[in-house]
Every structure is written in structure tokens, then in C-alpha cells.
Amino acid sequence: MPIREISTRPYNDQKPGTAGLRKKVAVFQQPHYLENFLQSIFDVESGLRGQSLVIGGDGRYYNREAIRIAIAMAAANGIARVIVGQGGLLSTPAASHLIRLRRAGGGLIFTASHNPAGPDGDFGLKYNVASGGQATEALTARIYEHSRTIQRYRIVEGADIDIDRRGVQKLEECEIEVIDGVADYAALMQSLFDFDRIRDWLRNGHRLRFDAMHAVTGPYAQRILVETLGAPPDAVDNGSPLEDFGGGHPDPNLIYARPLVELAQRADAPDLIAASDGDGDRNMILGRGIFVSPGDSLALLAEHLHKLPGYRDGLRGVARSMPTSRAVDRVARALNVECHETPTGWKFFTQLFDAGRLTLCGEESFGTSSSHTREKDGLWAVLAWLNVLAATGRSVRELVEAHWRRFGRHYYARHDYEGLPSSAALRVLQTLTDANAHLVGKSFGEWTVTQADEFSYRDPVDGSLAVNQGLRVIFGERARIVLRQSGTGTEGAVLRLYLERYENRETALDWNPADALAPLAHIAEECAHIAELTGRRAPSLVT
Ligand code: G1P
Ligand code: ZN
């Protein structure tokens, strides 16, 4: 099988966003489109030659074809060994773990996360480096620049690798090792959590329901929750991965996981109800009669993590993305540990993990993880919660209410305005930027603006500066409004408005979140004129 050099022309639109290169499937299917981007990675990351490369994806439509191309190009570009998940499946956190475990030079993860899949859906590619984390902004910028001038790519023609058969196959000089994509990850989880205790908890009649949403976590949940921990088979819902995710939207939140929210409201609801997203990095947590907001989940895990075997030494530090609720900050203060506020996107956390300054972090967008891997990790969060429930003997509701009584409550919501013309999105951002110039000191009812600016972040490890990371209006500790443009959308511009309100009065701890946040939504409209400038009377999505 000859290695061929194929000439090509640049596409000029291969600029990765918050979570890699993400486009409609049809865009990826254009001639040489994927090949151009892959070759740009191989050219810029010339150090990959002679090393191992991990390859896998979330199983969505085009995953197998993309992996076939990636393997053939890896072999043609001097990769010594490709480690690929059987069937092409690897969850994002499992891939990140595998890169570290096998000391690979990097990894290619094919996913568009929670975005719908299928021929009309989305596809994506993330390149992760040897640390297991996503490529830095600087590296992705270099890959993008390279993709704008690319003239040729290298591929082994007629490569015929069977990714469903475990074991080693040879392609030119390259060894292609097809592995069980679940085993190493499952072993890692077992090393972090008290599986015996969780098993007892389940044996004592507690119940669990996990929704894999027909995406990649199905096989992981089946192996860990059912086969290892002894949960009954019906504890895992929608456990078989499908190329179109069953036509659903595997984004575990109040809208797309509505059936779980309804289940949680029933008197006979399971003790823990959870879900993960398309590629297994997000999580949603509910208990009987209660939804745990991601910000609260992060704060609660920070409070209890030292009770779990992998974290007995306590926390080195915690972090949250800027728009995420400040609930975890209070726990960090009580525990006397460092608390970092980073821009949106996981890559800012990985730097802190690598420097040994972080144990736990999370985002409002249903992402939580720890130092065990360099991506957010949905099943990790579910197991952490299970272990906290088993270790404390308390219910989700009891734990959350005790947390609010001790620390106060951060009411929180995110309003998304999707598919906007980019001119309208820019006008809204500009309007708030202009308003910010004279908001400090201004009072809105009981709240006074203490700070109004655009967030920028100086990385404490390498000193790099990230600017334009979202507009914020801060009312001291009592409330906050944040507005930013999404970096993961594939259609039009998406604006995200984040509202946060803090209350510590006993009488205010069980308000309805929508009511508690209504005054802040009004203030946001007064300052940014979203409805007026976009013509949208309401957000397309509230989570
Ligand atoms: C969104 C989330 C962000 C998350 C990212 C990747 O990015 O807001 O927290 O890290 O997806 O899952 P955004 O579209 O807001 O740029
Ligand atoms: Zn995801």
C-alpha cells in the first residue's frame, strides 16, 4: 500500500473554537476537508513522528469514516503506533486518560459534544496534546494558520484496518492497536472511589438511574454501574450508542433531559438521577424532588470530596469558569484553598492541573472534573456523587439543603439566544460595552454595581493573557450579570446571558429560581437591550 502525497487547496474556515473544530457534517465531507486539517496538525506538531497517537470519537455519524482517514494519514506521517478505541469509540475523558496512561504524543477526538448528530447534524475534531488536555490557544492558532496555506497531504492509499477487532494490525511501518476503550477508564474510576461502599449502598435498596442518551457513555455506564457496581440493568437508560444519538439532543440539561426532570419529581423517584452528553464529558445531577445546578454541584463536591478515597489528602485548589456561579468560591474560602476564575473552556483548567495547583473544577455548562484526567468528565461526576451519597448516608436533597443553610444559595440561570445574525450579536455586545463605561456606582433597586468590565485572564502558570472573555456587571457578592458570545455554535451567532443572585437569608433559600432571577433579567435588558436589538422577545433556551 503506497504512501501518497495528494495536492489540495486551503478552505480558510478551519479555525477551532472553544472546543475544537466543529462544523456541519456536510462541511467535513467536502473533498480533502478533514485531510487538510489533519495534515495541518501533523505538520505543526512534527514532534508526533515516532510517537503514539490515541484516536477515538463519540460514535456519531461520520466517526468511522473520519477515523479511517485519520489512521491512514497517521501511518503516512510517521506515527509509530495508533491506539484506537474498539468500534472507534472513546469518551472524551477516557481518551484524555489514555493519552496520559500510554504516554502518547497526543490524541484525536472526533466529537461535536452534545450537538445533534446524523447526516444533517454536526461533526467535530479536537486535538489533545501529550498532557491529555486540549491544544492551547497558541497551538490551535498555529494549526489554523497552517491550514490556510496547505498544499498537500500524506495518506496511505487503500488502507484497510478493522477497528472492530481488538489487537494489533500493521499499516506500513505503523502499528494500529485496537483496544477495549472502557477498561482503563473503569480501572481509573475504581482507584478514585469507594466501590465497595457504593455497592453496599445499592444493595441496601438505594436506586440509581443514568441516561446515556444513546451516545458514547452507554458502554462505560454498563461496565461500571451495572457490571461492576451491581446496579440493575434498567439503571442505565438509552445505553446503546447510535450514529444519530436516536435523533435526540444529548445535552443533559433542564430542556433536553426533560424526562429526567419529570422522573425526579415523582414520589418514587430513584435516589440519584444523572445523565451525560454525546462525548461523555458533561453531567447532570438530580435527586428525588431536586435538580442540582452545576454551580451547586461543584460547590458541594468541593465540600465533600475529601471523604472519597482518591481525595483523602484534601484539595490543592479549585477553579470555575468566569460565568459559573460563585458558590464554589465560598467553599474554597471556608477550606482555605486557592480558587481560580478562568475564561470559558476547559483548556484554561488543564494548565493549572499540570502545575499541580488544582484538584477540582467546573463550569456552569454541566462540566465538572478533577485532576485525574485533563477533560471534564461526566461519569466521574456521577460516581463522585454516588460515593458522597454512600459515604454520608444522606439524600441529594438533604445534602443540597444543608449546603445552602451553611453557605447561602446562588440562584443561577443561563439564557441562550441562538442563531442570531452576527451583526445583531455584535450590536448587543457593543451596547453593553458602552453601558459598562458608566455603570459603576449605579443602583438598580437593592443592588449597586461595583464593577463593570470585560473579563480578561492572566494565566498564573505561563503568564499568557486571554482578552475579550465576556462582559460582566457585578453587584458585589449579591448578584452578577455576564454576557458573552459562544465559541462552539455552528449556525449563526449565539449569545449567552448568565444571571446570578446570592441569598443567605433563611426565608430566601427555597425561592423559585425563575422568580429570584427575574429582576436581574430586567436589569440585563435595560443595559444590553437584547430584545430590542435582536427582535427576540425571549431566549431560545433557558438552563
Ligand atoms: C460551551 C460552554 C463551555 C464549554 C464548551 C465546551 O462553550 O459554555 O462552558 O466549555 O461549550 O463544552 P461556548 O459555546 O459557550 O463557547
Ligand atoms: Zn461534551
Coordinates of C-alpha atoms and ligand atoms in Angstrom, one line a residue:
M1 CA 0.0 0.0 0.0
P2 CA 1.7 3.2 -1.2
I3 CA 2.0 6.4 0.8
R4 CA 0.7 9.0 -1.5
E5 CA 1.1 12.7 -1.4
I6 CA -2.1 14.4 -2.6
S7 CA -2.3 18.0 -3.6
T8 CA -5.0 20.1 -2.1
R9 CA -6.2 23.7 -1.6
P10 CA -7.0 25.5 1.6
Y11 CA -10.5 26.0 2.9
N12 CA -9.7 29.0 5.1
D13 CA -12.5 28.3 7.6
Q14 CA -10.7 25.8 9.9
K15 CA -10.4 28.0 12.9
P16 CA -11.1 25.9 16.1
G17 CA -13.5 27.4 18.7
T18 CA -13.9 26.8 22.5
A19 CA -13.8 23.0 21.9
G20 CA -12.0 22.3 18.7
L21 CA -13.1 22.4 15.1
R22 CA -16.8 22.0 14.9
K23 CA -18.9 22.1 11.7
K24 CA -21.8 20.6 10.0
V25 CA -21.2 17.0 8.7
A26 CA -21.6 18.2 5.2
V27 CA -18.7 20.7 5.7
F28 CA -16.4 17.9 6.9
Q29 CA -17.5 15.7 3.9
Q30 CA -16.1 18.2 1.4
P31 CA -13.2 16.8 -0.6
H32 CA -10.0 16.9 1.4
Y33 CA -11.6 19.0 4.2
L34 CA -10.7 16.7 7.1
E35 CA -7.5 15.7 5.4
N36 CA -6.3 19.3 5.3
F37 CA -7.0 19.9 9.0
L38 CA -5.3 16.6 10.0
Q39 CA -2.3 17.3 7.9
S40 CA -2.1 20.8 9.4
I41 CA -1.9 19.1 12.8
F42 CA 0.8 16.6 11.7
D43 CA 2.8 19.4 10.0
V44 CA 2.7 21.8 13.0
E45 CA 3.2 19.0 15.6
S46 CA 6.1 17.5 13.9
G47 CA 7.2 16.0 17.2
L48 CA 4.5 13.4 16.9
R49 CA 6.7 11.4 14.5
G50 CA 7.8 8.2 16.1
Q51 CA 5.3 8.5 18.9
S52 CA 1.9 7.0 19.8
L53 CA -1.4 8.7 18.9
V54 CA -4.7 8.0 20.5
I55 CA -7.7 8.1 18.2
G56 CA -11.4 7.8 19.1
G57 CA -14.7 9.5 19.0
D58 CA -18.2 9.7 20.3
G59 CA -19.7 7.4 17.7
R60 CA -21.7 9.9 15.8
Y61 CA -22.3 9.8 12.1
Y62 CA -19.1 10.1 10.1
N63 CA -17.0 8.9 13.1
R64 CA -15.9 5.7 11.4
E65 CA -15.1 7.3 8.1
A66 CA -13.1 10.1 9.9
I67 CA -11.2 7.5 11.9
R68 CA -10.4 5.5 8.8
I69 CA -8.9 8.6 7.2
A70 CA -7.0 9.6 10.4
I71 CA -5.4 6.2 10.8
A72 CA -4.3 6.2 7.1
M73 CA -2.8 9.7 7.5
A74 CA -1.2 8.9 10.8
A75 CA 0.6 6.0 9.2
A76 CA 1.7 8.2 6.3
N77 CA 3.0 10.8 8.7
G78 CA 5.4 8.7 10.7
I79 CA 3.3 7.9 13.7
A80 CA 4.7 4.8 15.3
R81 CA 1.6 3.5 17.0
V82 CA -2.1 4.4 16.8
I83 CA -4.2 3.4 19.8
V84 CA -7.8 3.3 18.8
G85 CA -10.9 2.5 20.8
Q86 CA -12.8 -0.6 19.6
G87 CA -15.6 0.5 17.2
G88 CA -14.0 3.9 17.1
L89 CA -15.5 4.7 20.5
L90 CA -13.7 6.6 23.2
S91 CA -15.4 9.1 25.5
T92 CA -13.6 12.4 25.7
P93 CA -12.4 11.9 29.3
A94 CA -11.3 8.3 28.6
A95 CA -9.3 9.5 25.6
S96 CA -7.6 12.1 27.7
H97 CA -6.8 9.5 30.3
L98 CA -5.5 7.1 27.7
I99 CA -3.1 9.7 26.2
R100 CA -1.6 10.1 29.7
L101 CA -1.6 6.5 30.6
R102 CA 0.1 5.3 27.4
R103 CA 2.4 8.4 27.2
A104 CA 1.2 9.1 23.7
G105 CA 2.3 12.2 21.9
G106 CA -1.3 13.3 21.6
G107 CA -4.8 12.3 20.6
L108 CA -7.5 13.0 18.0
I109 CA -11.0 13.0 19.5
F110 CA -13.9 13.1 16.9
T111 CA -16.9 14.7 18.5
A112 CA -19.2 17.7 18.4
S113 CA -20.1 17.0 22.1
H114 CA -23.8 17.4 22.7
N115 CA -24.7 18.9 19.3
P116 CA -27.2 16.7 17.4
A117 CA -25.7 14.0 15.1
G118 CA -26.6 12.4 11.8
P119 CA -26.0 13.4 8.2
D120 CA -27.6 16.8 8.9
G121 CA -26.0 17.2 12.3
D122 CA -22.6 18.3 13.5
F123 CA -19.2 16.8 13.5
G124 CA -16.0 17.9 15.1
L125 CA -12.4 17.2 15.9
K126 CA -10.4 18.1 19.0
Y127 CA -6.6 17.7 19.1
N128 CA -5.3 16.9 22.6
V129 CA -1.6 17.1 23.4
A130 CA 0.6 14.8 25.5
S131 CA -0.6 16.1 28.8
G132 CA -4.1 14.8 27.8
G133 CA -5.5 18.3 27.6
Q134 CA -6.8 20.2 24.6
A135 CA -4.3 22.1 22.5
T136 CA -3.6 25.6 23.8
E137 CA -4.9 28.7 22.1
A138 CA -1.5 29.4 20.7
L139 CA -1.1 25.9 19.2
T140 CA -4.6 25.9 17.6
A141 CA -3.8 29.3 16.1
R142 CA -0.7 27.9 14.5
I143 CA -2.6 24.9 13.2
Y144 CA -5.3 27.2 11.8
E145 CA -2.7 29.4 10.1
H146 CA -1.1 26.4 8.5
S147 CA -4.5 25.2 7.2
R148 CA -4.8 28.4 5.3
T149 CA -1.8 27.7 3.1
I150 CA -1.9 23.9 2.9
Q151 CA -1.0 22.5 -0.5
R152 CA -0.7 18.7 0.0
Y153 CA -1.3 15.9 2.5
R154 CA 0.1 12.5 3.0
I155 CA -2.1 9.3 3.3
V156 CA -1.7 5.5 2.9
E157 CA -3.9 4.6 0.0
G158 CA -6.2 1.7 0.2
A159 CA -5.6 1.2 4.0
D160 CA -8.0 -1.4 5.3
I161 CA -8.0 -1.5 9.1
D162 CA -10.7 -3.3 11.0
I163 CA -11.4 -1.1 14.0
D164 CA -13.9 -3.6 15.5
R165 CA -11.3 -6.3 16.0
R166 CA -9.1 -5.9 19.1
G167 CA -5.4 -6.4 18.8
V168 CA -2.5 -5.1 16.7
Q169 CA -2.7 -4.6 12.9
K170 CA 0.1 -3.2 10.8
L171 CA -0.1 -0.4 8.3
E172 CA 3.2 0.4 6.6
E173 CA 5.6 1.0 9.5
C174 CA 2.8 1.9 11.9
E175 CA 1.2 -0.4 14.5
I176 CA -2.5 0.0 14.9
E177 CA -3.7 -1.2 18.2
V178 CA -7.4 -1.6 18.7
I179 CA -8.2 -1.6 22.4
D180 CA -11.2 -2.0 24.8
G181 CA -12.0 1.7 25.2
V182 CA -13.6 1.2 28.6
A183 CA -11.2 -0.9 30.6
D184 CA -8.5 1.6 31.5
Y185 CA -11.1 4.3 32.3
A186 CA -13.0 1.9 34.5
A187 CA -9.9 1.0 36.4
L188 CA -9.1 4.6 37.0
M189 CA -12.6 5.2 38.5
Q190 CA -12.1 2.2 40.7
S191 CA -8.9 3.7 42.0
L192 CA -10.6 7.0 42.9
F193 CA -13.9 5.9 44.5
D194 CA -15.0 3.5 47.2
F195 CA -16.7 0.9 45.0
D196 CA -17.4 -1.4 48.0
R197 CA -19.3 1.3 49.7
I198 CA -21.3 2.3 46.6
R199 CA -22.1 -1.4 46.1
D200 CA -23.4 -1.7 49.6
W201 CA -25.4 1.5 49.2
L202 CA -27.1 -0.1 46.1
R203 CA -27.6 -3.4 47.8
N204 CA -29.3 -1.6 50.7
G205 CA -32.1 -0.6 48.3
H206 CA -31.0 2.7 47.0
R207 CA -31.7 3.3 43.4
L208 CA -29.9 5.0 40.5
R209 CA -30.9 6.0 37.0
F210 CA -28.3 7.0 34.4
D211 CA -29.3 8.2 31.0
A212 CA -26.6 7.7 28.3
M213 CA -28.7 9.4 25.7
H214 CA -27.7 6.9 23.0
A215 CA -24.3 8.3 23.0
V216 CA -20.8 7.3 24.0
T217 CA -21.2 6.7 27.8
G218 CA -23.5 3.7 27.3
P219 CA -20.8 1.1 27.3
Y220 CA -18.9 2.9 30.1
A221 CA -22.0 3.1 32.3
Q222 CA -22.9 -0.5 31.6
R223 CA -19.5 -1.8 32.6
I224 CA -19.1 0.4 35.7
L225 CA -22.5 0.9 37.1
V226 CA -24.2 -2.4 36.2
E227 CA -21.4 -5.0 35.8
T228 CA -19.0 -3.7 38.4
L229 CA -21.2 -1.9 41.0
G230 CA -24.2 -4.2 40.7
A231 CA -26.9 -1.7 39.7
P232 CA -29.8 -3.4 38.0
P233 CA -29.6 -3.4 34.2
D234 CA -32.5 -0.9 34.0
A235 CA -30.4 1.6 35.9
V236 CA -28.8 2.6 32.5
D237 CA -31.2 4.1 30.0
N238 CA -30.5 4.5 26.3
G239 CA -27.3 2.6 26.7
S240 CA -26.5 1.7 23.1
P241 CA -24.6 4.3 21.2
L242 CA -26.3 5.2 17.9
E243 CA -24.9 7.2 15.0
D244 CA -27.7 9.8 15.2
F245 CA -28.0 9.6 19.0
G246 CA -31.5 8.3 18.5
G247 CA -32.4 11.6 16.9
G248 CA -32.1 13.3 20.3
H249 CA -30.0 16.1 21.6
P250 CA -27.6 14.6 24.1
D251 CA -27.2 17.7 26.1
P252 CA -28.1 16.9 29.7
N253 CA -29.9 20.0 31.0
L254 CA -33.4 21.0 32.0
I255 CA -34.6 21.3 28.5
Y256 CA -33.1 18.3 26.6
A257 CA -33.3 15.9 29.6
R258 CA -36.9 16.9 30.4
P259 CA -37.9 13.2 31.1
L260 CA -35.3 13.0 33.9
V261 CA -36.6 16.2 35.4
E262 CA -40.1 14.8 35.4
L263 CA -38.8 11.5 36.9
A264 CA -37.1 13.4 39.7
Q265 CA -40.4 15.0 40.6
R266 CA -42.2 11.6 41.3
A267 CA -42.5 10.4 44.9
D268 CA -40.9 7.1 43.9
A269 CA -38.0 8.7 42.0
P270 CA -34.6 7.0 42.2
D271 CA -32.2 8.4 44.8
L272 CA -29.8 9.6 42.1
I273 CA -30.7 10.5 38.6
A274 CA -28.0 11.5 36.2
A275 CA -27.1 11.9 32.5
S276 CA -24.1 12.6 30.4
D277 CA -23.7 14.1 26.9
G278 CA -22.7 12.9 23.5
D279 CA -19.0 12.5 24.2
G280 CA -19.3 11.8 27.9
D281 CA -17.7 14.9 29.4
R282 CA -20.8 16.7 30.7
N283 CA -23.1 15.6 33.6
M284 CA -26.4 16.4 35.1
I285 CA -27.3 15.5 38.6
L286 CA -30.8 15.3 40.2
G287 CA -32.2 13.7 43.3
R288 CA -35.7 12.9 44.4
G289 CA -37.5 16.3 44.2
I290 CA -34.4 18.3 43.3
F291 CA -32.3 19.4 40.4
V292 CA -28.7 20.3 41.4
S293 CA -27.5 23.2 39.4
P294 CA -23.9 22.7 38.0
G295 CA -22.6 25.5 40.2
D296 CA -24.1 24.0 43.3
S297 CA -22.8 20.5 42.3
L298 CA -19.3 21.9 42.0
A299 CA -19.5 23.6 45.4
L300 CA -20.9 20.5 47.0
L301 CA -18.3 18.3 45.6
A302 CA -15.7 20.7 46.9
E303 CA -17.2 20.5 50.3
H304 CA -17.3 16.7 50.4
L305 CA -14.5 15.5 48.1
H306 CA -12.0 14.7 50.9
K307 CA -14.3 12.0 52.1
L308 CA -13.6 9.9 48.9
P309 CA -10.5 7.6 48.7
G310 CA -8.8 9.4 45.7
Y311 CA -9.0 12.8 47.5
R312 CA -8.2 12.0 51.1
D313 CA -5.3 14.5 51.1
G314 CA -7.8 17.3 50.5
L315 CA -7.9 19.9 47.7
R316 CA -5.0 21.7 46.3
G317 CA -7.2 24.3 44.7
V318 CA -10.5 24.7 42.9
A319 CA -11.5 26.6 39.8
R320 CA -14.5 27.7 37.9
S321 CA -15.0 29.5 34.6
M322 CA -15.9 33.1 35.0
P323 CA -19.7 32.8 34.1
T324 CA -20.1 29.9 36.5
S325 CA -21.8 30.7 39.8
R326 CA -19.6 31.8 42.7
A327 CA -20.9 29.1 45.0
V328 CA -17.6 27.2 45.0
D329 CA -15.7 30.4 46.0
R330 CA -17.4 30.3 49.4
V331 CA -16.4 26.7 50.0
A332 CA -12.8 27.4 48.9
R333 CA -12.7 30.3 51.4
A334 CA -14.0 28.0 54.2
L335 CA -11.5 25.3 53.3
N336 CA -8.7 27.9 52.8
V337 CA -7.7 26.7 49.4
E338 CA -6.9 28.6 46.2
C339 CA -9.9 29.5 44.0
H340 CA -9.2 30.4 40.3
E341 CA -11.6 32.2 37.9
T342 CA -10.8 31.3 34.3
P343 CA -12.3 32.0 30.9
T344 CA -14.9 29.7 29.5
G345 CA -13.5 26.4 28.0
W346 CA -11.6 23.6 29.6
K347 CA -8.2 24.3 28.3
F348 CA -7.6 27.0 31.0
F349 CA -8.0 24.5 33.7
T350 CA -5.6 22.0 32.3
Q351 CA -2.7 24.4 32.7
L352 CA -3.5 24.7 36.4
F353 CA -3.8 20.9 36.8
D354 CA -0.4 20.4 35.1
A355 CA 1.1 22.9 37.5
G356 CA -0.3 20.9 40.5
R357 CA -2.4 23.9 41.6
L358 CA -5.8 22.3 41.1
T359 CA -7.8 19.3 42.3
L360 CA -11.4 20.1 41.3
C361 CA -13.0 22.4 38.7
G362 CA -16.2 23.0 36.8
E363 CA -18.3 25.1 34.5
E364 CA -22.0 26.2 34.5
S365 CA -22.4 24.3 31.3
F366 CA -22.7 21.0 33.2
G367 CA -18.9 20.2 33.2
T368 CA -17.1 19.0 36.3
S369 CA -13.9 17.2 36.7
S370 CA -10.8 16.6 38.8
S371 CA -7.0 16.2 38.4
H372 CA -7.5 12.5 37.4
T373 CA -7.8 13.5 33.7
R374 CA -7.5 16.6 31.6
E375 CA -11.0 16.9 30.3
K376 CA -14.3 17.3 32.0
D377 CA -15.8 14.0 33.0
G378 CA -19.5 13.2 33.1
L379 CA -19.3 9.7 34.7
W380 CA -16.7 10.8 37.2
A381 CA -19.1 13.4 38.5
V382 CA -21.9 10.8 38.7
L383 CA -19.6 8.4 40.6
A384 CA -18.4 11.2 42.9
W385 CA -22.0 12.0 43.8
L386 CA -22.8 8.3 44.3
N387 CA -19.8 8.0 46.6
V388 CA -20.8 11.1 48.6
L389 CA -24.3 9.7 49.0
A390 CA -23.0 6.4 50.1
A391 CA -20.4 7.9 52.4
T392 CA -22.7 10.4 54.1
G393 CA -25.9 8.3 54.1
R394 CA -27.8 11.4 53.2
S395 CA -30.1 12.1 50.2
V396 CA -29.3 14.5 47.4
R397 CA -31.9 16.9 48.8
E398 CA -30.6 16.8 52.3
L399 CA -27.0 17.5 51.2
V400 CA -28.0 20.4 49.0
E401 CA -30.2 22.0 51.6
A402 CA -27.6 21.6 54.3
H403 CA -25.1 23.3 51.9
W404 CA -27.5 26.2 51.3
R405 CA -28.0 26.6 55.1
R406 CA -24.3 26.7 55.7
F407 CA -23.1 28.8 52.7
G408 CA -26.2 30.5 51.3
R409 CA -27.7 29.9 47.9
H410 CA -26.6 31.1 44.5
Y411 CA -29.6 31.3 42.2
Y412 CA -28.4 30.8 38.7
A413 CA -29.7 30.7 35.1
R414 CA -28.2 30.9 31.6
H415 CA -30.3 32.4 28.8
D416 CA -29.2 31.5 25.3
Y417 CA -30.1 33.4 22.2
E418 CA -29.3 31.1 19.3
G419 CA -28.9 31.5 15.6
L420 CA -28.6 35.3 15.6
P421 CA -27.2 37.3 12.7
S422 CA -23.7 38.1 13.8
S423 CA -24.3 41.8 13.3
A424 CA -27.2 41.7 15.9
A425 CA -25.0 39.8 18.4
L426 CA -22.2 42.3 17.9
R427 CA -24.6 45.2 18.4
V428 CA -25.8 43.8 21.8
L429 CA -22.2 43.2 22.9
Q430 CA -21.3 46.8 21.9
T431 CA -24.3 48.2 23.7
L432 CA -23.3 46.6 27.0
T433 CA -19.7 47.6 26.5
D434 CA -20.8 51.2 26.1
A435 CA -23.1 51.0 29.1
N436 CA -20.4 49.4 31.2
A437 CA -18.4 52.6 30.9
H438 CA -20.7 54.4 33.3
L439 CA -22.4 51.6 35.3
V440 CA -20.2 51.5 38.4
G441 CA -21.9 53.1 41.4
K442 CA -25.3 53.0 39.7
S443 CA -28.1 51.3 41.8
F444 CA -30.8 49.1 40.5
G445 CA -33.3 48.5 43.3
E446 CA -31.4 46.9 46.1
W447 CA -28.3 46.2 44.1
T448 CA -25.4 48.6 43.3
V449 CA -22.9 48.0 40.5
T450 CA -19.4 47.6 42.0
Q451 CA -17.6 46.6 38.8
A452 CA -18.5 46.6 35.1
D453 CA -15.9 45.4 32.6
E454 CA -14.7 42.9 30.1
F455 CA -13.1 39.8 31.6
S456 CA -9.5 39.1 30.8
Y457 CA -7.3 36.4 32.3
R458 CA -3.6 36.3 33.0
D459 CA -2.6 32.6 33.2
P460 CA -0.8 32.3 36.6
V461 CA 1.4 29.5 35.2
D462 CA 2.7 30.8 31.9
G463 CA 1.7 34.4 32.1
S464 CA -0.2 34.5 28.9
L465 CA -3.1 36.8 28.6
A466 CA -6.6 35.9 27.2
V467 CA -8.7 39.0 26.4
N468 CA -12.4 39.5 25.4
Q469 CA -13.6 36.7 27.6
G470 CA -17.1 38.1 28.3
L471 CA -18.7 41.3 29.7
R472 CA -19.7 41.4 33.3
V473 CA -21.7 43.6 35.6
I474 CA -21.0 42.8 39.2
F475 CA -23.2 43.9 42.2
G476 CA -20.7 43.0 44.9
E477 CA -21.3 39.5 46.2
R478 CA -25.0 39.8 45.8
A479 CA -25.5 39.5 42.1
R480 CA -23.9 39.3 38.7
I481 CA -24.8 39.6 35.0
V482 CA -22.5 38.1 32.4
L483 CA -22.8 38.3 28.6
R484 CA -20.6 36.6 26.1
Q485 CA -20.7 35.1 22.6
S486 CA -20.5 31.3 22.3
G487 CA -17.4 29.8 20.7
T488 CA -19.0 26.4 19.8
G489 CA -22.0 27.2 17.7
T490 CA -22.2 26.0 14.1
E491 CA -25.1 28.2 12.9
G492 CA -25.1 32.0 13.2
A493 CA -24.1 33.7 16.4
V494 CA -25.1 32.6 19.9
L495 CA -25.3 35.0 22.8
R496 CA -25.3 33.7 26.3
L497 CA -26.6 35.8 29.2
Y498 CA -25.8 34.4 32.7
L499 CA -27.7 35.6 35.8
E500 CA -26.6 35.0 39.3
R501 CA -28.1 36.1 42.6
Y502 CA -26.9 35.3 46.1
E503 CA -29.2 34.9 49.1
N504 CA -28.3 33.8 52.6
R505 CA -31.5 34.7 54.5
E506 CA -33.2 31.6 55.7
T507 CA -36.5 32.7 54.2
A508 CA -34.9 33.1 50.8
L509 CA -33.4 29.7 50.4
D510 CA -36.2 28.0 48.7
W511 CA -37.5 30.5 46.2
N512 CA -38.3 29.6 42.7
P513 CA -35.1 30.3 40.6
A514 CA -37.0 32.0 37.8
D515 CA -38.7 34.4 40.2
A516 CA -35.5 35.1 42.1
L517 CA -33.7 36.0 38.9
A518 CA -36.5 37.9 37.1
P519 CA -35.3 41.3 38.5
L520 CA -31.8 40.6 37.1
A521 CA -33.2 39.7 33.7
H522 CA -34.8 43.1 33.6
I523 CA -31.6 44.9 34.5
A524 CA -29.8 43.0 31.8
E525 CA -32.4 44.1 29.3
E526 CA -32.1 47.7 30.5
C527 CA -28.4 47.7 30.0
A528 CA -27.9 45.5 26.9
H529 CA -31.2 45.9 25.0
I530 CA -31.1 42.3 23.9
A531 CA -34.8 42.0 23.0
E532 CA -34.8 45.3 21.2
L533 CA -31.6 44.7 19.2
T534 CA -32.3 41.0 18.3
G535 CA -36.1 41.1 17.9
R536 CA -36.2 38.1 20.2
R537 CA -38.8 38.6 23.0
A538 CA -37.4 35.6 24.9
P539 CA -34.3 33.5 24.9
S540 CA -34.3 30.3 22.8
L541 CA -33.1 28.3 25.7
V542 CA -33.0 28.7 29.5
T543 CA -30.9 26.3 31.5
Ligands
G1P1 C1 -19.7 25.9 25.7 C2 -19.8 26.1 27.2 C3 -18.4 26.0 27.8 C4 -17.8 24.6 27.4 C5 -17.9 24.4 25.9 C6 -17.4 23.1 25.5 O1 -18.9 26.9 25.1 O2 -20.4 27.3 27.5 O3 -18.5 26.1 29.2 O4 -16.5 24.5 27.9 O5 -19.2 24.6 25.4 O6 -18.2 22.0 26.0 P1 -19.5 28.2 24.4 O7 -20.4 27.7 23.3 O8 -20.2 28.9 25.5 O9 -18.3 28.9 23.9
ZN2 ZN -19.3 17.1 25.6

